[in-house]
Coordinates of C-alpha atoms in Angstrom, one line a residue:
X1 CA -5.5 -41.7 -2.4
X2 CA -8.4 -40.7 -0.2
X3 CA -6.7 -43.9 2.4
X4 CA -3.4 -42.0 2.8
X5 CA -2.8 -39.9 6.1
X6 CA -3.6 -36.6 5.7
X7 CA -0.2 -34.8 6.0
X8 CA 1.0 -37.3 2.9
X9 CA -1.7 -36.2 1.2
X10 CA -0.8 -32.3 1.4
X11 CA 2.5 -33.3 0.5
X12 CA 1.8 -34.5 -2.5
X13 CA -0.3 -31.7 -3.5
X14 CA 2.0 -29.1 -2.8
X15 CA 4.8 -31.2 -4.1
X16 CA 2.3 -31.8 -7.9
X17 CA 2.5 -27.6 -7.3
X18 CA 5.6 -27.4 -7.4
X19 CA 6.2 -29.6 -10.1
X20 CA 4.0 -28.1 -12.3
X21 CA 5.7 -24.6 -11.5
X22 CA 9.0 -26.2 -13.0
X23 CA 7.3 -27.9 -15.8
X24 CA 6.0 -24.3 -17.0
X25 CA 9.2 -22.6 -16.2
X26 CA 11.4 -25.1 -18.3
X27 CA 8.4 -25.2 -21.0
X28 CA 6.8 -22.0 -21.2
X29 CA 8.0 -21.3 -24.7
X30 CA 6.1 -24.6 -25.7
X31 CA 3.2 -24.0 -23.1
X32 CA 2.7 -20.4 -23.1
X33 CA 1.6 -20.2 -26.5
X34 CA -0.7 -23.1 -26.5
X35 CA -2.4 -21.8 -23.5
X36 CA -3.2 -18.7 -25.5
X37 CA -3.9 -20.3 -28.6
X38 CA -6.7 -22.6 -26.4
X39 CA -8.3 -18.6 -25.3
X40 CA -8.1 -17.6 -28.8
X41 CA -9.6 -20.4 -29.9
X42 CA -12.8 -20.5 -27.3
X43 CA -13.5 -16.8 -28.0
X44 CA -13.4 -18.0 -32.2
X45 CA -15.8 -20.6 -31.3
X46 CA -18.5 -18.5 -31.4
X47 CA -17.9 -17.2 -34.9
X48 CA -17.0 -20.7 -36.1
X49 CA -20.0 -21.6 -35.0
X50 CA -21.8 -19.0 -36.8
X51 CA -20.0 -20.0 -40.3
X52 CA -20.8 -24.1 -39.4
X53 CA -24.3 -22.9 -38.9
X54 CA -24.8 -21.0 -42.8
X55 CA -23.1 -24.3 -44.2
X56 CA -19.6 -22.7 -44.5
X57 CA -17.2 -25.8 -44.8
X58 CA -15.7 -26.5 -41.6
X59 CA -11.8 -25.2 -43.3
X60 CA -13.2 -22.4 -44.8
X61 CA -14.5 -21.5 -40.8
X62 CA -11.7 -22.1 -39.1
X63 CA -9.7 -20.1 -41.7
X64 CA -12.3 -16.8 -41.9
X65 CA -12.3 -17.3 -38.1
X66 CA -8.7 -16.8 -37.9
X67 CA -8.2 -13.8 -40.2
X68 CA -11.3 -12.0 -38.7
X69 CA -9.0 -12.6 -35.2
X70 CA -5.9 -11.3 -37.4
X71 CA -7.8 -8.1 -39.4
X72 CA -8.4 -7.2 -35.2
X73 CA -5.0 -7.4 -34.6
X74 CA -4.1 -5.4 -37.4
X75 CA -6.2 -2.8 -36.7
X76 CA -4.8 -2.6 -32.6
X77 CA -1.5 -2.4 -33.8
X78 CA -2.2 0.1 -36.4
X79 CA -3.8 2.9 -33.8
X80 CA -1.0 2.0 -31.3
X81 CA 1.3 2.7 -34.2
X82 CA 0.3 5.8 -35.3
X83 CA -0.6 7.1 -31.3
X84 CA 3.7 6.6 -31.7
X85 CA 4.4 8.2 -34.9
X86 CA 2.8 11.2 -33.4
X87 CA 4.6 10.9 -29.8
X88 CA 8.5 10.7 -32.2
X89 CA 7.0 13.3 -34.1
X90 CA 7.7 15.7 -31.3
X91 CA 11.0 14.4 -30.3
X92 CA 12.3 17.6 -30.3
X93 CA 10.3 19.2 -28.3
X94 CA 10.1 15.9 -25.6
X95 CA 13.9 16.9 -25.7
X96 CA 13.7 20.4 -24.8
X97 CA 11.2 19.8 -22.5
X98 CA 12.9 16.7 -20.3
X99 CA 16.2 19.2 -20.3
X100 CA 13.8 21.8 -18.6
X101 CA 12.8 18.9 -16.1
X102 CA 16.2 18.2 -15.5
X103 CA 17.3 21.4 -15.1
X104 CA 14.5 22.9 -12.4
X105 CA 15.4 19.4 -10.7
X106 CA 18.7 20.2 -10.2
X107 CA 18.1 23.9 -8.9
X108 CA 16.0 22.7 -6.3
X109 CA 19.0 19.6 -5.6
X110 CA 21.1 22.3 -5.0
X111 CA 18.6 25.0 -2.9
X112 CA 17.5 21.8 -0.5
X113 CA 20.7 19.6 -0.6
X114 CA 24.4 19.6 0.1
X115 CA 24.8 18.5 -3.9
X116 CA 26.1 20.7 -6.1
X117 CA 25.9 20.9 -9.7
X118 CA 29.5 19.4 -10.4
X119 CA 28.7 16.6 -8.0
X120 CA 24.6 15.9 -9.5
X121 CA 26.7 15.7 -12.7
X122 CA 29.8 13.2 -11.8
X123 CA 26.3 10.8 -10.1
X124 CA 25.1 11.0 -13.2
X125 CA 28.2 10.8 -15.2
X126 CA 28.8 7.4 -12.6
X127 CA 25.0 6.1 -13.0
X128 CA 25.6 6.4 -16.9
X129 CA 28.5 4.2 -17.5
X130 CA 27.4 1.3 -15.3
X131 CA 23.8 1.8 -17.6
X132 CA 25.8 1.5 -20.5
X133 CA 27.5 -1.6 -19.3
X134 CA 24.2 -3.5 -19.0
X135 CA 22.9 -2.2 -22.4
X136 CA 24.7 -5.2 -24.1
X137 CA 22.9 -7.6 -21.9
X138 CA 19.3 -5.7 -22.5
X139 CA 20.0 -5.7 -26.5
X140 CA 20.1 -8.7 -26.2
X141 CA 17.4 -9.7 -23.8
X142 CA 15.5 -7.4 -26.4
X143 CA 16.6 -9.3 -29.7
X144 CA 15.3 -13.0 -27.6
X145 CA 12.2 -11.1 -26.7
X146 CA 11.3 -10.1 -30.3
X147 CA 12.2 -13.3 -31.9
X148 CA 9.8 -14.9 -29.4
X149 CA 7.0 -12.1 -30.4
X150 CA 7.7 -13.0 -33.8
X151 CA 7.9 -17.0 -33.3
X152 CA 4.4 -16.4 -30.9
X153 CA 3.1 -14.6 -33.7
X154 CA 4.1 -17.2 -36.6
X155 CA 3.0 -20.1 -34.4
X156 CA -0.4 -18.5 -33.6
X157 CA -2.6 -19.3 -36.4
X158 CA -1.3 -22.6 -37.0
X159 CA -2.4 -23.9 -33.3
X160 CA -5.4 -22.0 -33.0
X161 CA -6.7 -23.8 -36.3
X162 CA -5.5 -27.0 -35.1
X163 CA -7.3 -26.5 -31.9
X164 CA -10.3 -25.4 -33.9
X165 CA -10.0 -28.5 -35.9
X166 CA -9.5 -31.3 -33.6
X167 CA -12.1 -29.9 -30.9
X168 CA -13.8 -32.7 -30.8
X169 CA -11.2 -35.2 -30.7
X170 CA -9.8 -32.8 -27.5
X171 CA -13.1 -33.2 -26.1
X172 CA -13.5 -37.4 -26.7
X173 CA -9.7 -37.2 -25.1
X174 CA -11.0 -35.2 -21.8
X175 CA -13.9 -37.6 -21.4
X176 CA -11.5 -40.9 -21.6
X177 CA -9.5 -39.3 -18.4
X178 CA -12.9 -40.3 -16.5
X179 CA -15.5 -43.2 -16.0
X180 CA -18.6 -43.2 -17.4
X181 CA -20.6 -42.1 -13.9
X182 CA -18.5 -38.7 -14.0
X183 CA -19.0 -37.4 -17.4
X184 CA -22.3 -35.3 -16.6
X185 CA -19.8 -33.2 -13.9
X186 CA -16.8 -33.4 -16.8
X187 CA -19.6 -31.9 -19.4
X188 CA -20.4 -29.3 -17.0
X189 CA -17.6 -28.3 -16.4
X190 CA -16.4 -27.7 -19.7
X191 CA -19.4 -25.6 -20.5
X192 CA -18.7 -23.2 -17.4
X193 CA -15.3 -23.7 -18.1
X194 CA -16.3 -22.1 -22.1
X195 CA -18.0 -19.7 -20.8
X196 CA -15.5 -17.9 -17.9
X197 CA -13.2 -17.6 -20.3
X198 CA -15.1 -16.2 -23.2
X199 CA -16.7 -14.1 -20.9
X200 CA -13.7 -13.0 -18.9
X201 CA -11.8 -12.5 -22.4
X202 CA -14.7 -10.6 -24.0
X203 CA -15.2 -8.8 -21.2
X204 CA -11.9 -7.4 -21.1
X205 CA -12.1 -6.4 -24.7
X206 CA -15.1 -4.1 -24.2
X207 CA -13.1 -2.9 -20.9
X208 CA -10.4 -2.3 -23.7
X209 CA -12.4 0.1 -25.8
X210 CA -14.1 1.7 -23.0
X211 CA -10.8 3.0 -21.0
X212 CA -9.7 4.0 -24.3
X213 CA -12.5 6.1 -26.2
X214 CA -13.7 7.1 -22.1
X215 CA -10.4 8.4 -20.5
X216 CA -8.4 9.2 -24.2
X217 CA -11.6 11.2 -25.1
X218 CA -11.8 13.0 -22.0
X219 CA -8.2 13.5 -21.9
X220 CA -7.9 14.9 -25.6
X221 CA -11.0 17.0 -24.4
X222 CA -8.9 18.6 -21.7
X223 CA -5.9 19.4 -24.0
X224 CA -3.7 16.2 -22.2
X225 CA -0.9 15.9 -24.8
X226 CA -0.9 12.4 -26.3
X227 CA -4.0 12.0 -24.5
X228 CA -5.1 8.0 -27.0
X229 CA -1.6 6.9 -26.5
X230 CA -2.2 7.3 -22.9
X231 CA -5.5 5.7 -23.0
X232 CA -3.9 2.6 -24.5
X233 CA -1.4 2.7 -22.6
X234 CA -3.6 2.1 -19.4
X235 CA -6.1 0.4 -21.0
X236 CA -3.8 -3.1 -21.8
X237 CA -2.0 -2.4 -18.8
X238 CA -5.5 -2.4 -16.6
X239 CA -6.0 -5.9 -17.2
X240 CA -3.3 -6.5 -15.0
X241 CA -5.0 -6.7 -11.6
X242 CA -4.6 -4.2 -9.3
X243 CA -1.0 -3.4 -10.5
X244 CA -1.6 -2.7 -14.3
X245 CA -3.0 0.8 -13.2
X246 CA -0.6 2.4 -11.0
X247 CA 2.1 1.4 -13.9
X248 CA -0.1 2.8 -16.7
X249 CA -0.5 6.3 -14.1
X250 CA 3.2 6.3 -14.1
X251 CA 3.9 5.7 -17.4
X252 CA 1.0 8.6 -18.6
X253 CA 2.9 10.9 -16.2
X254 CA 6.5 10.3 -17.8
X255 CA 5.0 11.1 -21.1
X256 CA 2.9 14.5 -20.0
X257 CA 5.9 15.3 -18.1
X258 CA 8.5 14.4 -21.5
X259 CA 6.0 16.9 -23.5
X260 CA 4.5 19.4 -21.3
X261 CA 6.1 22.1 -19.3
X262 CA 3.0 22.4 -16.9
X263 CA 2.2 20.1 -14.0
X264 CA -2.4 20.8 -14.8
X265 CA -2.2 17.7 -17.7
X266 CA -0.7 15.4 -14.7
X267 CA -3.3 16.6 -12.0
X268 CA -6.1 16.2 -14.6
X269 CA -4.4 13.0 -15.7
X270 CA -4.4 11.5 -12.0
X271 CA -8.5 13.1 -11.3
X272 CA -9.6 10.9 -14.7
X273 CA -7.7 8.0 -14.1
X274 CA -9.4 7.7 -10.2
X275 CA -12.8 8.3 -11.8
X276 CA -12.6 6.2 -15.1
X277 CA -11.2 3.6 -12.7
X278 CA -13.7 3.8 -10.0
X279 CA -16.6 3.5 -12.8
X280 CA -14.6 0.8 -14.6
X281 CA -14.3 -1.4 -11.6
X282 CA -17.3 -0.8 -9.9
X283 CA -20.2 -0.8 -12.6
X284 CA -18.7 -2.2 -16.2
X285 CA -16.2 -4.6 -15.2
X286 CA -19.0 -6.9 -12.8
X287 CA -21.4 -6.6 -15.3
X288 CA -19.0 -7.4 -18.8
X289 CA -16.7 -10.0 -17.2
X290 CA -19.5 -11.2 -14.9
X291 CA -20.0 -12.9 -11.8
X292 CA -18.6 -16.4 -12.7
X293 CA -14.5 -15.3 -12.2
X294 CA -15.1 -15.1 -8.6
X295 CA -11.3 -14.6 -7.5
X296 CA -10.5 -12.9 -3.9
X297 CA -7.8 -10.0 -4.3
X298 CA -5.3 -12.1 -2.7
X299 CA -5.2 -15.0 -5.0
X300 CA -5.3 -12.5 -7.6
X301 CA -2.3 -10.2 -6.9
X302 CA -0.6 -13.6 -5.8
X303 CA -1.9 -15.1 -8.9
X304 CA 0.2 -12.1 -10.8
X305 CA 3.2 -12.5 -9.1
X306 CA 3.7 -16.1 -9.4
X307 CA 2.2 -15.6 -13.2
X308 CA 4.5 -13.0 -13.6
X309 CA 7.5 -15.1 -12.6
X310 CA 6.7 -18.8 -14.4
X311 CA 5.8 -16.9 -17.4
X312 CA 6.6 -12.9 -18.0
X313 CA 4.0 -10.5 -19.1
X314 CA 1.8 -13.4 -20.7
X315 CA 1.4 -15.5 -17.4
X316 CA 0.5 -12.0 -15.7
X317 CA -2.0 -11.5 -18.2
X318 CA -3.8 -15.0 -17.9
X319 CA -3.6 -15.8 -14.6
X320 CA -7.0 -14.6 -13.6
X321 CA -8.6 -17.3 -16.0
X322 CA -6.4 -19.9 -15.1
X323 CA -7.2 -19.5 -11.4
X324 CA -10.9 -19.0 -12.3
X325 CA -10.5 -22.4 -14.3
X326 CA -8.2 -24.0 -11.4
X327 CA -11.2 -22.8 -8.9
X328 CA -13.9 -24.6 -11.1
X329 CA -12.3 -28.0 -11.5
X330 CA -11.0 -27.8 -7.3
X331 CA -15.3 -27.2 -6.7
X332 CA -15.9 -30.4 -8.6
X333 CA -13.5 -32.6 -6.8
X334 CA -14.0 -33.3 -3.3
X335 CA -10.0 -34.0 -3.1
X336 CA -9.1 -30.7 -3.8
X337 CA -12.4 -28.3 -2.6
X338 CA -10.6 -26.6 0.3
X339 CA -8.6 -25.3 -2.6
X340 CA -11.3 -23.7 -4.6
X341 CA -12.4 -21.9 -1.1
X342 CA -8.6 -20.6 -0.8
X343 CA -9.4 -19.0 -4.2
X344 CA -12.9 -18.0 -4.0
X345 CA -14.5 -14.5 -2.5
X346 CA -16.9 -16.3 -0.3
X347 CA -15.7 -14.9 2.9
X348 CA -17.3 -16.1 5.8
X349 CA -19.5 -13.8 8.2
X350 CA -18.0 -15.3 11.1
X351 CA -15.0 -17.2 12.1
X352 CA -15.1 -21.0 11.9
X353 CA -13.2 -21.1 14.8
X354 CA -16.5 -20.4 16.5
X355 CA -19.7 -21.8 14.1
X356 CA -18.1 -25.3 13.5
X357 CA -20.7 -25.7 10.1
X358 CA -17.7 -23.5 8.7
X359 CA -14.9 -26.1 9.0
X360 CA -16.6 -29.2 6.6
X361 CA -17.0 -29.3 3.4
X362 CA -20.9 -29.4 1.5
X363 CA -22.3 -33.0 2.0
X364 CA -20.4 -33.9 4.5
X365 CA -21.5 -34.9 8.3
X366 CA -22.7 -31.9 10.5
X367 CA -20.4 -31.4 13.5
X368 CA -22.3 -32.4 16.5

C-alpha cells in the first residue's frame, strides 16, 4: 500500500469512506443496534466482572448484568412518564393558554402589519390543509419508528448477552486481523479503547442526573411550570453536541409558553440554562467524561451531522465515541495518522506553513 503514489492512496481512503457511509446507510437497522449493544455491553463489563469475581456463574452474570441495565431503564422511563402524565394533566389549561398566545399574536399582526384577521386566518386555514395532507405520511413514518423502538428494544438483551458471552472469542478474532509483532499496540488499544467509552458513557450519565436534579430543582424552586420535564428534556438532548441545547431551550420555551401566561418562567428558564450550561461544560463534563475523548468542535458538530444523516437520532448520539475510537486506532497506524490530527484538539501554536517540524509526522526525518 505504502508503494502506491500518494494521490491513489487518498483515493482509496476517501473512496473506503464512502463506502462505509453506504454500508451503514443500507445496514443501519442491522448495524445500529449492534453498535449500541457493543456500548452497553463495555459499560456492563464492569459489573460482570464484579459477579465473575464473587464466583457468580458466568450466565447468571451476564443475565443480573442485563436486568440491572433493564431495572435502569425502567426507572428513566417511569420519571419521564409521570413528568407527562402531569404536563396532559393540564391540557386544558395548555389549551386556554396557547389560544391567549395566539390571540395577542394576532393583535400585534394586525397593529404592525398589513394582515388582517380574516387574512391571518385563511394562512392558517391554507397552512392547515397542506399539514394535514402530510399527516398520512408522518403516521406512518411514526408507526416504522415505533416498530423499530420496539424491534431495538426486543433485540437489545439478546446481543448484549451474546456480546457478553463470546468476549473473548471477539477478542482472539481481533488479534488474528494482526501478526504477532503488533499485538502489544492491538492490546493497547483495546484497553484505551474500554475505557473512552465507559468513561465517555458514564460520564454522560452523571451529566444526566446533574442537568436534571441541578437545573429541574432550581427551576421547580423558582415556580417554572413543568420545571423535571424540562430538566429531562435538556438533559438527553445535551448529549447532543453543541446542538442538543439550543433544541432543549426551545423545546422548554414551547412548554412554559403552552402553560404559563407570563414571559418571567422563560427569562428565568434562559438565565439557568446559560449558567447550568456554563458549569456543566466547563467544570463537570472535563472532569466525568475526562480528557481521553479529545474531539475539536469541528469534527464534532460535523461528526453530528453526518451521524445524524447515516443513522437518525442514534448516530447523532454516538458519534462522539465513534470518532474518539476512529481517532485512537488513526494514532496507532502510521497510514492513517494525519487523520487522527484532523480529529484531535491539538491545535498548533503556529502555522506549519512557517515551523516545518509541523508538517511530518512523530518518528519521521526532521526537515532540514
Amino acid at each position: 500500500m505504502n508503494q502506491l503514489p500518494l494521490t491513489v492512496r487518498r483515493s482509496i481512503e476517501l473512496l473506503g469512506l464512502f463506502l462505509l457511509g453506504a454500508l451503514i446507510i443500507i445496514g443501519k437497522a442491522v448495524i445500529m443496534p449492534l453498535i449500541i449493544a457493543f456500548f452497553v455491553s463495555i459499560v456492563l463489563l464492569p459489573v460482570h466482572r464484579f459477579l465473575i469475581q464473587r464466583r457468580v456463574p458466568e450466565t447468571a452474570a451476564i443475565i443480573l448484568s442485563i436486568l440491572l441495565m433493564m431495572l435502569s431503564g425502567v426507572v428513566v422511563i417511569w420519571f419521564f412518564s409521570s413528568q407527562i402524565s402531569k404536563l396532559l394533566a393540564d391540557f386544558p389549561q395548555i389549551k386556554r393558554t396557547i389560544l391567549l398566545h395566539i390571540h395577542q399574536l394576532s393583535d400585534w399582526l394586525v397593529e404592525r402589519t398589513h394582515f388582517s384577521t380574516q387574512q391571518q386566518l385563511q394562512f392558517f386555514h391554507e397552512q392547515n390543509a397542506k399539514i394535514l395532507n402530510s399527516v398520512g405520511g408522518l403516521l406512518g413514518g411514526a408507526a416504522v419508528s415505533v416498530s423499530s423502538v420496539f424491534m431495538l428494544l426486543g433485540l437489545m438483551p439478546i446481543y448484549v448477552f451474546l456480546l457478553l458471552f463470546y468476549k473473548n472469542l471477539l477478542v482472539r478474532f481481533v488479534f488474528l486481523w494482526f501478526p504477532p509483532q503488533n499485538h502489544d499496540q492491538v492490546e493497547e488499544a483495546m484497553y484505551e479503547t474500554e475505557t473512552i467509552i465507559k468513561s465517555y458513557l458514564i460520564g454522560l450519565m452523571i451529566q444526566i442526573a446533574f442537568i436534571v436534579v441541578i437545573l429541574g430543582g432550581i427551576l421547580q424552586i423558582l415556580g417554572v411550570p413543568h420545571a423535571l420535564l424540562i430538566g429531562i428534556i435538556l438533559a438527553f438532548l445535551n448529549l447532543i453536541p453543541y446542538v442538543g441545547i439550543f433544541a432543549g431551550t426551545l423545546i422548554g420555551v414551547l412548554v412554559i409558553l403552552a402553560s404559563s401566561e407570563e414571559l418571567l418562567p422563560i427569562i428565568e428558564l434562559i438565565v439557568v440554562v446559560i449558567v447550568v450550561h456554563f458549569v456543566d461544560q466547563n467544570i463537570l463534563r472535563p472532569r466525568v467524561v475526562g480528557s481521553k475523548v479529545k474531539i475539536n468542535a469541528f469534527s464534532s458538530i460535523v461528526g453530528v451531522v453526518i451521524g445524524s444523516h447515516l443513522a437518525g437520532i442514534a448516530g447523532m448520539f454516538l458519534s462522539l465515541p465513534i470518532i474518539a475510537i476512529l481517532k485512537l486506532i488513526f494514532e496507532r497506524t502510521e497510514m492513517f495518522y494525519q487523520w487522527s490530527v484532523l480529529l484531535g484538539d491539538e491545535r498548533p501554536d503556529d502555522s506549519p506553513m512557517r515551523k516545518p517540524e509541523l508538517r511530518i509526522k512523530p518518528g519521521d526525518d526532521p526537515i532540514d
